[in-house]
Amino acid sequence: MSIRLSNGSEIPIEMHKVRIVQRTRLAPAHERLRAIEEAGYNTFLLRSRSIFLDMLTDSGTNAMTDNQLAAMMQSDDAYAGSESFAKLEQSVADIFGYQYVLPAHQGRACEHLLAKAFVKPGHIVPMNYHFTTTKAHFDLAGGKVLELYTPEALNTRSSCPFKGNMDLGRLSAAIEKAGPENVSFVRMEATTNLIGGQPFSIENLRQVKALVEPLNIFLVVDGSLISENAYFIRQREPGYENVSIRDIIREMMSIADLCYLSGRKSCSVRGGMIATNRKDLFEAIRPWLPVYEGFFTYGGMSSKEIEAMAVGIREMTDVEVAGSSADAIRYFACLLEKEGIPVVTPPGGLACHLDATRFVDHLPQSEYPAGALAAAVYLTSGIRGMERGSVSMDRDEEGNDVPADMELLRLAVPRRVYTMSHYQYAADRLRWLYDHRKLIGGLEFYEEPPVLRFFGGKMKPKGADWGAALAAEFVSQFGPHC
Ligand SMILES: Cc1ncc(COP(=O)(O)O)c(C=O)c1O
């Protein structure tokens, strides 16, 4: 929730009390330099003890509630027929209005099951934007992911409220070209992770459904950030300002044929699930669940997490929970904008995104500007963000680098974890870095996995050791202990 102060400014106000805390530590700059070198300039490979603010992801890093933790104590570990699963089914029925539930260990496991059941060689899978694991699974099954976003989606300086909308003209043309029988399904990601956590509107979802339903193509929603997408619909879509998050989610689900999600985000647990009312879709996926995940009533999740998910699904419909990270992101993005730092607008869900193309405009895309910026931000602040640019794209079949549509540094805002002083600290260090941005150089790989290279790949400064020079400049200004 945001609250207006008497001076007219707005701040995100925490509608919770902090009763358990975890210590963090600001490693000095020389230690950060060593840590990023050892990590091959890849923030994924840093250890927690070297990190002050962990803004890599909001995935599985949210603060859980007292009710979730209490529910975990009551879990039923029965291999089959667990009562914990029955509670999850009930929550899904109450909130999503879906009868059939398939639990999985996380979101990508759901994607694997969907790919196994529905994606065939030569198929296309149209979507508003891809997510890394989604694309990997659908590609591996022989499908082709088509991203049919509107032109506004890639504009980093926009006021468009729904940059996650599907372009209906492009969708219709793609289906006509491939033939409806060669379309696995259409996927709408709520909210589009890789292009700034941007939502789609209910109107757009309805239009997509109207287009595909007569062609016998089913509509899948990736609901990993469903409560945030619903929160943006409530804030931005005319007619929804007084509709509850619960009713908006229910309406989205009544339009979709199937929803899968990573429970690590909106639900604030570690797990995933697929849910639907379509018996045919459920039955096509169900046989694969025990093969890849686990028995039907746990599917690779611990029963504790299933209990917490049953609670998290209900809690995410509370407007104060649904908006907890979105409001903080808006505050953080506004602080950065005031400092002249290029951020993606409008601010979306999951993270504040820096536009590396503008931040380090002297670096060509072939030198991974977003990856370089991620390393530089860590070096000068101890803040770990995540590269969402060309490092996050794998090479094509000929081994060529595939330039990403956007070069972003994602500074994720896990729900209820950080405070205003953290955002103010981040804004200050980012301002310093922006003033010294010409010290940031490019990167090149020296170890490169063939799939999802961003997770485990290692890089080094291209040419001169700009990392050491940047750290030295930082120490000369702030001293050796900052
Ligand atoms: C939109 C979206 N879909 C799928 C996934 C994959 O989920 P998981 O990390 O739980 O495997 C993620 C993870 O960040 C995501 O953001």
Short mmCIF file of C-alpha atoms and ligand atoms in Angstrom, two decimals:
data_model
loop_
_atom_site.label_atom_id
_atom_site.label_comp_id
_atom_site.label_asym_id
_atom_site.label_seq_id
_atom_site.Cartn_x
_atom_site.Cartn_y
_atom_site.Cartn_z
CA MET A 1 0.00 0.00 0.00
CA SER A 2 1.18 3.54 -0.71
CA ILE A 3 0.34 6.40 1.61
CA ARG A 4 0.38 10.14 0.89
CA LEU A 5 2.39 12.24 3.35
CA SER A 6 1.38 15.76 4.35
CA ASN A 7 4.04 17.20 2.02
CA GLY A 8 2.28 15.51 -0.92
CA SER A 9 4.86 12.78 -1.53
CA GLU A 10 3.91 9.11 -1.59
CA ILE A 11 5.73 6.31 0.19
CA PRO A 12 5.15 2.55 0.22
CA ILE A 13 3.89 1.76 3.71
CA GLU A 14 4.45 -1.72 5.13
CA MET A 15 1.19 -3.29 6.29
CA HIS A 16 3.01 -5.81 8.44
CA LYS A 17 5.36 -5.92 11.41
CA VAL A 18 8.85 -7.40 11.18
CA ARG A 19 9.18 -10.05 13.93
CA ILE A 20 12.04 -12.19 12.60
CA VAL A 21 15.10 -10.73 10.91
CA GLN A 22 18.11 -12.11 9.11
CA ARG A 23 21.51 -10.49 9.41
CA THR A 24 23.17 -9.11 6.30
CA ARG A 25 26.68 -7.79 5.78
CA LEU A 26 28.28 -5.18 3.55
CA ALA A 27 31.56 -6.70 2.35
CA PRO A 28 34.20 -4.01 1.65
CA ALA A 29 34.97 -3.11 -1.96
CA HIS A 30 38.23 -5.09 -2.22
CA GLU A 31 36.38 -8.22 -1.07
CA ARG A 32 33.60 -7.57 -3.58
CA LEU A 33 36.16 -7.28 -6.36
CA ARG A 34 37.62 -10.66 -5.43
CA ALA A 35 34.15 -12.20 -5.16
CA ILE A 36 32.97 -10.99 -8.58
CA GLU A 37 36.23 -12.12 -10.19
CA GLU A 38 35.83 -15.58 -8.66
CA ALA A 39 32.21 -15.61 -9.86
CA GLY A 40 33.33 -14.95 -13.44
CA TYR A 41 31.49 -11.59 -13.42
CA ASN A 42 28.27 -13.59 -13.16
CA THR A 43 26.15 -12.48 -10.20
CA PHE A 44 24.49 -15.94 -10.09
CA LEU A 45 27.80 -17.37 -8.92
CA LEU A 46 28.27 -15.08 -5.92
CA ARG A 47 27.85 -16.45 -2.42
CA SER A 48 25.28 -14.96 -0.05
CA ARG A 49 27.94 -13.93 2.43
CA SER A 50 29.43 -11.52 -0.13
CA ILE A 51 26.07 -9.84 -0.79
CA PHE A 52 24.52 -6.92 1.06
CA LEU A 53 21.11 -6.59 -0.66
CA ASP A 54 20.11 -9.61 -2.72
CA MET A 55 18.03 -8.29 -5.58
CA LEU A 56 18.79 -11.17 -7.92
CA THR A 57 15.22 -12.41 -7.86
CA ASP A 58 11.93 -12.41 -6.04
CA SER A 59 11.75 -16.16 -6.64
CA GLY A 60 11.55 -18.06 -3.36
CA THR A 61 13.03 -15.07 -1.52
CA ASN A 62 9.89 -13.39 -0.20
CA ALA A 63 9.19 -13.04 3.50
CA MET A 64 6.62 -15.62 4.48
CA THR A 65 3.77 -14.83 6.86
CA ASP A 66 3.10 -16.13 10.34
CA ASN A 67 0.09 -17.98 8.94
CA GLN A 68 2.20 -19.73 6.31
CA LEU A 69 4.81 -20.79 8.86
CA ALA A 70 2.11 -22.00 11.24
CA ALA A 71 0.49 -24.04 8.46
CA MET A 72 3.83 -25.72 7.72
CA MET A 73 3.78 -27.23 11.20
CA GLN A 74 0.58 -29.11 10.40
CA SER A 75 1.70 -30.78 7.21
CA ASP A 76 0.73 -34.34 6.38
CA ASP A 77 3.65 -36.22 4.88
CA ALA A 78 1.59 -39.17 3.57
CA TYR A 79 3.13 -40.29 0.29
CA ALA A 80 -0.33 -40.62 -1.22
CA GLY A 81 -3.59 -38.89 -0.32
CA SER A 82 -1.96 -36.16 1.80
CA GLU A 83 -4.38 -33.88 3.65
CA SER A 84 -2.02 -31.00 2.84
CA PHE A 85 -2.76 -31.51 -0.85
CA ALA A 86 -6.50 -31.49 -0.13
CA LYS A 87 -6.03 -28.02 1.44
CA LEU A 88 -4.18 -26.85 -1.67
CA GLU A 89 -6.95 -28.16 -3.90
CA GLN A 90 -9.50 -26.29 -1.78
CA SER A 91 -7.56 -23.01 -2.01
CA VAL A 92 -7.23 -23.38 -5.78
CA ALA A 93 -10.96 -24.09 -6.07
CA ASP A 94 -11.85 -21.10 -3.87
CA ILE A 95 -9.50 -18.56 -5.46
CA PHE A 96 -8.95 -19.73 -9.05
CA GLY A 97 -12.23 -21.59 -9.46
CA TYR A 98 -10.33 -24.60 -10.84
CA GLN A 99 -11.13 -28.19 -10.01
CA TYR A 100 -8.00 -30.05 -11.11
CA VAL A 101 -4.57 -29.43 -9.59
CA LEU A 102 -1.18 -30.93 -10.46
CA PRO A 103 1.59 -29.99 -8.00
CA ALA A 104 5.17 -29.64 -9.29
CA HIS A 105 8.44 -28.75 -7.65
CA GLN A 106 8.60 -25.34 -9.34
CA GLY A 107 7.43 -23.36 -12.37
CA ARG A 108 9.85 -24.85 -14.89
CA ALA A 109 8.67 -28.34 -13.92
CA CYS A 110 5.16 -27.27 -14.97
CA GLU A 111 6.63 -26.05 -18.26
CA HIS A 112 8.34 -29.39 -18.72
CA LEU A 113 5.04 -31.22 -18.19
CA LEU A 114 3.20 -28.87 -20.59
CA ALA A 115 5.92 -29.36 -23.19
CA LYS A 116 5.76 -33.15 -22.76
CA ALA A 117 2.00 -33.22 -23.15
CA PHE A 118 1.35 -30.60 -25.82
CA VAL A 119 4.43 -29.28 -27.66
CA LYS A 120 5.26 -31.38 -30.74
CA PRO A 121 8.07 -30.93 -33.29
CA GLY A 122 7.06 -28.27 -35.80
CA HIS A 123 4.53 -26.66 -33.48
CA ILE A 124 4.47 -22.97 -32.67
CA VAL A 125 3.76 -21.61 -29.20
CA PRO A 126 2.64 -17.97 -29.41
CA MET A 127 3.09 -15.86 -26.29
CA ASN A 128 3.21 -12.25 -25.13
CA TYR A 129 6.89 -12.78 -24.22
CA HIS A 130 9.09 -15.74 -23.44
CA PHE A 131 10.63 -16.63 -20.12
CA THR A 132 14.05 -18.34 -20.18
CA THR A 133 12.94 -21.71 -18.79
CA THR A 134 9.73 -21.66 -20.83
CA LYS A 135 11.63 -21.21 -24.05
CA ALA A 136 14.19 -23.86 -23.11
CA HIS A 137 11.50 -26.50 -22.47
CA PHE A 138 9.39 -25.68 -25.52
CA ASP A 139 12.47 -25.55 -27.77
CA LEU A 140 13.70 -28.89 -26.43
CA ALA A 141 10.33 -30.43 -27.30
CA GLY A 142 10.79 -29.25 -30.89
CA GLY A 143 8.40 -26.28 -30.72
CA LYS A 144 9.02 -22.72 -31.80
CA VAL A 145 8.29 -19.90 -29.40
CA LEU A 146 6.77 -16.82 -31.05
CA GLU A 147 6.73 -13.58 -29.12
CA LEU A 148 3.82 -11.52 -30.34
CA TYR A 149 4.06 -8.40 -28.22
CA THR A 150 2.90 -4.94 -29.23
CA PRO A 151 5.48 -2.36 -30.43
CA GLU A 152 5.20 -0.51 -27.11
CA ALA A 153 6.44 -3.56 -25.15
CA LEU A 154 10.10 -2.83 -25.86
CA ASN A 155 9.89 0.91 -25.28
CA THR A 156 11.75 1.49 -22.02
CA ARG A 157 10.41 5.05 -21.70
CA SER A 158 6.72 4.45 -21.93
CA SER A 159 3.53 5.35 -20.12
CA CYS A 160 1.61 2.44 -21.67
CA PRO A 161 -0.20 0.70 -18.79
CA PHE A 162 -0.26 -2.75 -20.41
CA LYS A 163 3.02 -3.45 -22.18
CA GLY A 164 2.40 -7.17 -21.59
CA ASN A 165 -0.52 -7.24 -24.02
CA MET A 166 -0.53 -9.63 -26.97
CA ASP A 167 -0.64 -8.09 -30.47
CA LEU A 168 -3.85 -9.60 -31.83
CA GLY A 169 -3.01 -8.92 -35.48
CA ARG A 170 0.32 -10.72 -35.14
CA LEU A 171 -1.34 -13.59 -33.28
CA SER A 172 -3.96 -14.06 -35.92
CA ALA A 173 -1.35 -13.94 -38.74
CA ALA A 174 0.92 -16.44 -36.94
CA ILE A 175 -1.90 -18.93 -36.42
CA GLU A 176 -3.03 -18.60 -40.01
CA LYS A 177 0.51 -19.17 -41.27
CA ALA A 178 1.20 -22.24 -39.08
CA GLY A 179 -2.32 -23.67 -39.21
CA PRO A 180 -4.32 -23.94 -35.96
CA GLU A 181 -3.55 -27.67 -35.69
CA ASN A 182 0.15 -26.79 -35.34
CA VAL A 183 -0.34 -24.45 -32.41
CA SER A 184 0.39 -26.17 -29.08
CA PHE A 185 -1.47 -23.47 -27.17
CA VAL A 186 -1.25 -19.73 -26.60
CA ARG A 187 0.58 -18.55 -23.48
CA MET A 188 0.07 -15.26 -21.66
CA GLU A 189 2.62 -14.46 -18.98
CA ALA A 190 1.34 -12.44 -16.07
CA THR A 191 3.51 -10.25 -15.84
CA THR A 192 6.20 -10.43 -18.53
CA ASN A 193 9.33 -11.12 -16.50
CA LEU A 194 12.05 -10.41 -19.09
CA ILE A 195 10.75 -7.07 -20.30
CA GLY A 196 10.18 -5.38 -17.01
CA GLY A 197 7.37 -7.24 -15.24
CA GLN A 198 4.74 -5.63 -17.47
CA PRO A 199 1.09 -6.69 -17.11
CA PHE A 200 -1.59 -7.53 -19.65
CA SER A 201 -5.16 -6.24 -19.40
CA ILE A 202 -8.28 -8.33 -18.88
CA GLU A 203 -9.58 -6.87 -22.12
CA ASN A 204 -6.56 -8.19 -24.01
CA LEU A 205 -6.84 -11.61 -22.38
CA ARG A 206 -10.49 -11.74 -23.38
CA GLN A 207 -9.65 -10.75 -26.97
CA VAL A 208 -6.96 -13.44 -27.20
CA LYS A 209 -9.42 -16.04 -25.95
CA ALA A 210 -12.09 -14.89 -28.42
CA LEU A 211 -9.55 -15.31 -31.22
CA VAL A 212 -8.26 -18.78 -30.29
CA GLU A 213 -11.32 -20.51 -28.89
CA PRO A 214 -13.14 -20.97 -32.21
CA LEU A 215 -9.92 -22.47 -33.59
CA ASN A 216 -9.80 -25.09 -30.83
CA ILE A 217 -6.60 -23.66 -29.40
CA PHE A 218 -6.43 -23.44 -25.65
CA LEU A 219 -5.22 -20.49 -23.62
CA VAL A 220 -2.59 -20.91 -20.91
CA VAL A 221 -1.76 -18.24 -18.32
CA ASP A 222 1.62 -18.33 -16.64
CA GLY A 223 0.37 -17.04 -13.30
CA SER A 224 3.69 -16.84 -11.47
CA LEU A 225 2.98 -13.16 -10.76
CA ILE A 226 -0.78 -13.33 -11.03
CA SER A 227 -1.58 -11.21 -8.01
CA GLU A 228 0.70 -8.43 -9.26
CA ASN A 229 -0.93 -8.55 -12.70
CA ALA A 230 -4.32 -8.34 -10.97
CA TYR A 231 -3.05 -5.42 -8.86
CA PHE A 232 -2.04 -3.52 -12.01
CA ILE A 233 -5.42 -4.27 -13.61
CA ARG A 234 -7.06 -2.78 -10.51
CA GLN A 235 -4.86 0.31 -10.74
CA ARG A 236 -4.77 0.79 -14.50
CA GLU A 237 -7.74 -0.79 -16.29
CA PRO A 238 -10.89 1.35 -16.47
CA GLY A 239 -13.78 -0.24 -14.63
CA TYR A 240 -11.64 -2.34 -12.28
CA GLU A 241 -10.66 0.27 -9.69
CA ASN A 242 -13.16 -1.05 -7.15
CA VAL A 243 -12.94 -4.74 -8.00
CA SER A 244 -11.15 -6.93 -5.46
CA ILE A 245 -7.91 -8.73 -6.37
CA ARG A 246 -9.72 -11.99 -5.66
CA ASP A 247 -12.44 -11.19 -8.18
CA ILE A 248 -9.93 -10.05 -10.80
CA ILE A 249 -7.94 -13.28 -10.44
CA ARG A 250 -11.15 -15.26 -10.67
CA GLU A 251 -12.11 -13.40 -13.84
CA MET A 252 -8.68 -14.01 -15.42
CA MET A 253 -8.97 -17.70 -14.61
CA SER A 254 -12.48 -17.90 -16.05
CA ILE A 255 -11.05 -16.68 -19.36
CA ALA A 256 -7.99 -18.96 -19.38
CA ASP A 257 -8.24 -22.70 -19.96
CA LEU A 258 -5.28 -23.57 -17.77
CA CYS A 259 -2.96 -21.78 -15.39
CA TYR A 260 0.47 -22.86 -14.27
CA LEU A 261 2.72 -21.03 -11.93
CA SER A 262 5.91 -20.84 -10.02
CA GLY A 263 4.75 -20.68 -6.41
CA ARG A 264 7.97 -18.85 -5.55
CA LYS A 265 6.61 -15.44 -6.49
CA SER A 266 3.03 -14.29 -5.79
CA CYS A 267 2.42 -17.28 -3.47
CA SER A 268 5.64 -16.72 -1.48
CA VAL A 269 6.65 -20.38 -1.21
CA ARG A 270 8.88 -22.83 -3.07
CA GLY A 271 6.85 -24.97 -5.44
CA GLY A 272 4.63 -24.85 -8.48
CA MET A 273 1.38 -26.13 -9.87
CA ILE A 274 -0.81 -26.54 -12.90
CA ALA A 275 -4.56 -26.02 -12.49
CA THR A 276 -7.52 -26.21 -14.85
CA ASN A 277 -11.18 -27.09 -15.21
CA ARG A 278 -10.52 -28.87 -18.51
CA LYS A 279 -10.56 -32.60 -17.81
CA ASP A 280 -9.02 -33.34 -21.22
CA LEU A 281 -5.99 -31.13 -20.52
CA PHE A 282 -5.64 -32.47 -16.98
CA GLU A 283 -5.70 -36.04 -18.20
CA ALA A 284 -3.14 -35.37 -20.91
CA ILE A 285 -0.64 -34.09 -18.33
CA ARG A 286 -1.46 -36.28 -15.32
CA PRO A 287 0.32 -39.51 -16.38
CA TRP A 288 3.62 -37.64 -16.63
CA LEU A 289 3.45 -36.21 -13.12
CA PRO A 290 4.68 -39.31 -11.25
CA VAL A 291 7.30 -39.90 -13.96
CA TYR A 292 9.00 -36.53 -13.64
CA GLU A 293 7.88 -34.99 -10.37
CA GLY A 294 6.31 -37.28 -7.81
CA PHE A 295 2.98 -38.79 -6.81
CA PHE A 296 -0.19 -36.88 -7.72
CA THR A 297 -0.59 -35.44 -4.22
CA TYR A 298 2.87 -33.95 -3.76
CA GLY A 299 4.53 -33.77 -7.18
CA GLY A 300 8.01 -32.94 -5.98
CA MET A 301 7.03 -30.43 -3.30
CA SER A 302 7.48 -30.99 0.41
CA SER A 303 4.17 -31.22 2.22
CA LYS A 304 5.26 -28.20 4.30
CA GLU A 305 5.51 -26.08 1.17
CA ILE A 306 2.15 -27.39 -0.03
CA GLU A 307 0.56 -26.22 3.23
CA ALA A 308 2.25 -22.82 2.89
CA MET A 309 1.13 -22.57 -0.73
CA ALA A 310 -2.48 -23.27 0.24
CA VAL A 311 -2.25 -20.26 2.57
CA GLY A 312 -0.18 -18.14 0.17
CA ILE A 313 -2.76 -18.47 -2.60
CA ARG A 314 -5.39 -17.00 -0.30
CA GLU A 315 -3.11 -14.29 1.12
CA MET A 316 -1.96 -13.05 -2.29
CA THR A 317 -5.52 -11.86 -2.95
CA ASP A 318 -5.22 -9.31 -0.14
CA VAL A 319 -4.69 -5.98 -1.90
CA GLU A 320 -1.95 -5.06 0.57
CA VAL A 321 -0.07 -8.26 -0.18
CA ALA A 322 -0.66 -8.09 -3.95
CA GLY A 323 0.74 -4.54 -3.99
CA SER A 324 3.56 -5.00 -1.48
CA SER A 325 6.31 -5.31 -4.03
CA ALA A 326 4.66 -3.28 -6.83
CA ASP A 327 4.41 -0.21 -4.57
CA ALA A 328 8.00 -0.59 -3.36
CA ILE A 329 9.18 -0.94 -6.97
CA ARG A 330 7.36 2.23 -7.95
CA TYR A 331 8.98 4.11 -5.07
CA PHE A 332 12.43 2.74 -5.93
CA ALA A 333 12.02 3.50 -9.66
CA CYS A 334 10.90 7.06 -8.88
CA LEU A 335 13.96 7.62 -6.69
CA LEU A 336 16.18 6.48 -9.56
CA GLU A 337 14.31 8.52 -12.15
CA LYS A 338 14.76 11.65 -10.02
CA GLU A 339 18.51 10.96 -10.10
CA GLY A 340 18.37 10.78 -13.89
CA ILE A 341 19.14 7.03 -13.92
CA PRO A 342 17.54 5.23 -16.88
CA VAL A 343 14.83 2.87 -15.57
CA VAL A 344 12.08 1.05 -17.41
CA THR A 345 8.74 2.83 -17.20
CA PRO A 346 6.08 2.34 -16.20
CA PRO A 347 7.48 0.38 -13.26
CA GLY A 348 6.16 -3.18 -13.30
CA GLY A 349 6.04 -6.16 -10.97
CA LEU A 350 8.89 -8.20 -9.48
CA ALA A 351 11.73 -5.69 -9.97
CA CYS A 352 12.97 -2.24 -10.78
CA HIS A 353 14.70 -2.56 -14.14
CA LEU A 354 17.63 -0.42 -15.27
CA ASP A 355 17.95 0.11 -19.00
CA ALA A 356 21.57 -0.88 -19.64
CA THR A 357 21.37 0.28 -23.26
CA ARG A 358 21.07 3.84 -21.97
CA PHE A 359 23.12 3.44 -18.76
CA VAL A 360 26.25 2.14 -20.51
CA ASP A 361 25.52 3.48 -24.00
CA HIS A 362 29.23 3.27 -24.89
CA LEU A 363 29.14 -0.56 -24.82
CA PRO A 364 28.06 -2.54 -27.89
CA GLN A 365 25.53 -5.33 -27.36
CA SER A 366 28.19 -7.91 -28.26
CA GLU A 367 30.01 -6.95 -25.02
CA TYR A 368 26.99 -7.70 -22.83
CA PRO A 369 26.11 -4.27 -21.40
CA ALA A 370 23.52 -5.60 -18.94
CA GLY A 371 25.94 -8.24 -17.64
CA ALA A 372 28.66 -5.61 -17.24
CA LEU A 373 26.24 -3.30 -15.43
CA ALA A 374 25.19 -6.11 -13.06
CA ALA A 375 28.84 -6.70 -12.12
CA ALA A 376 29.52 -2.96 -11.75
CA VAL A 377 26.47 -2.45 -9.50
CA TYR A 378 27.65 -5.28 -7.28
CA LEU A 379 31.18 -3.88 -7.14
CA THR A 380 30.04 -0.44 -6.06
CA SER A 381 27.19 -1.34 -3.70
CA GLY A 382 27.18 -4.99 -2.69
CA ILE A 383 23.78 -5.23 -4.36
CA ARG A 384 23.23 -8.30 -6.46
CA GLY A 385 20.96 -7.84 -9.49
CA MET A 386 20.35 -10.12 -12.45
CA GLU A 387 21.35 -9.62 -16.06
CA ARG A 388 18.33 -9.79 -18.36
CA GLY A 389 19.81 -9.21 -21.76
CA SER A 390 21.99 -11.04 -24.27
CA VAL A 391 23.78 -13.17 -21.66
CA SER A 392 20.33 -14.58 -20.88
CA MET A 393 19.94 -15.65 -24.52
CA ASP A 394 21.54 -18.89 -25.65
CA ARG A 395 23.38 -19.14 -28.97
CA ASP A 396 21.49 -20.15 -32.10
CA GLU A 397 22.01 -23.48 -33.91
CA GLU A 398 25.01 -22.06 -35.82
CA GLY A 399 26.65 -20.98 -32.57
CA ASN A 400 26.03 -17.26 -33.06
CA ASP A 401 25.20 -14.96 -30.19
CA VAL A 402 21.54 -13.92 -30.24
CA PRO A 403 21.18 -10.26 -29.26
CA ALA A 404 18.34 -9.79 -26.76
CA ASP A 405 15.47 -7.40 -27.51
CA MET A 406 16.40 -5.43 -24.42
CA GLU A 407 19.44 -5.09 -22.20
CA LEU A 408 18.11 -4.81 -18.67
CA LEU A 409 19.54 -5.08 -15.19
CA ARG A 410 16.84 -6.41 -12.93
CA LEU A 411 16.90 -5.28 -9.32
CA ALA A 412 14.28 -7.57 -7.87
CA VAL A 413 12.16 -6.50 -4.94
CA PRO A 414 11.23 -9.60 -2.95
CA ARG A 415 7.96 -9.11 -1.13
CA ARG A 416 8.25 -7.56 2.37
CA VAL A 417 12.04 -8.02 2.61
CA TYR A 418 13.67 -4.60 2.14
CA THR A 419 12.94 -1.19 3.61
CA MET A 420 13.02 2.40 2.39
CA SER A 421 16.56 2.96 3.67
CA HIS A 422 17.71 0.05 1.50
CA TYR A 423 16.17 1.65 -1.59
CA GLN A 424 17.70 5.01 -0.66
CA TYR A 425 21.13 3.41 -0.26
CA ALA A 426 20.71 1.67 -3.62
CA ALA A 427 19.67 4.93 -5.32
CA ASP A 428 22.72 6.72 -3.88
CA ARG A 429 25.24 4.11 -5.06
CA LEU A 430 23.56 3.85 -8.46
CA ARG A 431 23.81 7.62 -8.83
CA TRP A 432 27.54 7.42 -8.12
CA LEU A 433 27.93 4.63 -10.61
CA TYR A 434 25.95 6.52 -13.23
CA ASP A 435 28.31 9.48 -12.82
CA HIS A 436 31.26 7.10 -13.32
CA ARG A 437 29.63 4.90 -15.96
CA LYS A 438 32.39 5.41 -18.51
CA LEU A 439 34.63 3.30 -16.24
CA ILE A 440 32.43 0.27 -16.99
CA GLY A 441 33.78 -1.91 -19.78
CA GLY A 442 32.49 -4.92 -21.70
CA LEU A 443 32.63 -8.63 -20.93
CA GLU A 444 33.55 -11.80 -22.78
CA PHE A 445 32.83 -15.44 -21.93
CA TYR A 446 35.60 -17.84 -20.96
CA GLU A 447 33.29 -20.64 -19.81
CA GLU A 448 29.96 -21.03 -21.55
CA PRO A 449 27.37 -23.78 -20.92
CA PRO A 450 25.33 -24.76 -24.00
CA VAL A 451 21.89 -24.22 -22.37
CA LEU A 452 20.73 -21.40 -20.09
CA ARG A 453 24.28 -20.10 -20.07
CA PHE A 454 23.42 -17.18 -17.81
CA PHE A 455 23.13 -19.49 -14.81
CA GLY A 456 26.62 -20.96 -14.84
CA GLY A 457 28.67 -19.15 -17.49
CA LYS A 458 31.86 -17.27 -16.55
CA MET A 459 33.06 -14.00 -18.06
CA LYS A 460 35.92 -11.56 -17.68
CA PRO A 461 36.47 -7.91 -18.57
CA LYS A 462 37.12 -7.52 -22.26
CA GLY A 463 40.43 -5.70 -22.74
CA ALA A 464 41.58 -3.66 -19.74
CA ASP A 465 40.66 -4.77 -16.20
CA TRP A 466 37.90 -2.21 -15.72
CA GLY A 467 36.57 -4.01 -12.63
CA ALA A 468 39.74 -3.27 -10.66
CA ALA A 469 39.81 0.34 -11.92
CA LEU A 470 36.17 0.90 -10.93
CA ALA A 471 36.73 -0.59 -7.46
CA ALA A 472 39.83 1.60 -6.99
CA GLU A 473 37.91 4.74 -7.95
CA PHE A 474 35.10 3.79 -5.57
CA VAL A 475 37.55 3.24 -2.66
CA SER A 476 39.28 6.56 -3.37
CA GLN A 477 35.95 8.30 -2.75
CA PHE A 478 34.27 6.21 -0.02
CA GLY A 479 37.26 4.68 1.80
CA PRO A 480 38.29 1.02 2.13
CA HIS A 481 35.40 -0.11 4.36
CA CYS A 482 32.39 0.75 2.15
C1 LIG B 1 7.04 -15.92 -15.49
C2 LIG B 1 7.81 -17.10 -15.01
N1 LIG B 1 7.51 -18.32 -15.43
C3 LIG B 1 8.19 -19.42 -15.02
C4 LIG B 1 9.22 -19.31 -14.14
C5 LIG B 1 9.99 -20.53 -13.71
O1 LIG B 1 9.65 -20.80 -12.39
P1 LIG B 1 10.67 -21.52 -11.37
O2 LIG B 1 11.81 -20.59 -11.14
O3 LIG B 1 9.85 -21.75 -10.14
O4 LIG B 1 11.10 -22.78 -12.00
C6 LIG B 1 9.56 -18.05 -13.64
C7 LIG B 1 10.68 -17.91 -12.70
O5 LIG B 1 11.17 -16.86 -12.42
C8 LIG B 1 8.85 -16.92 -14.10
O6 LIG B 1 9.15 -15.68 -13.69
#
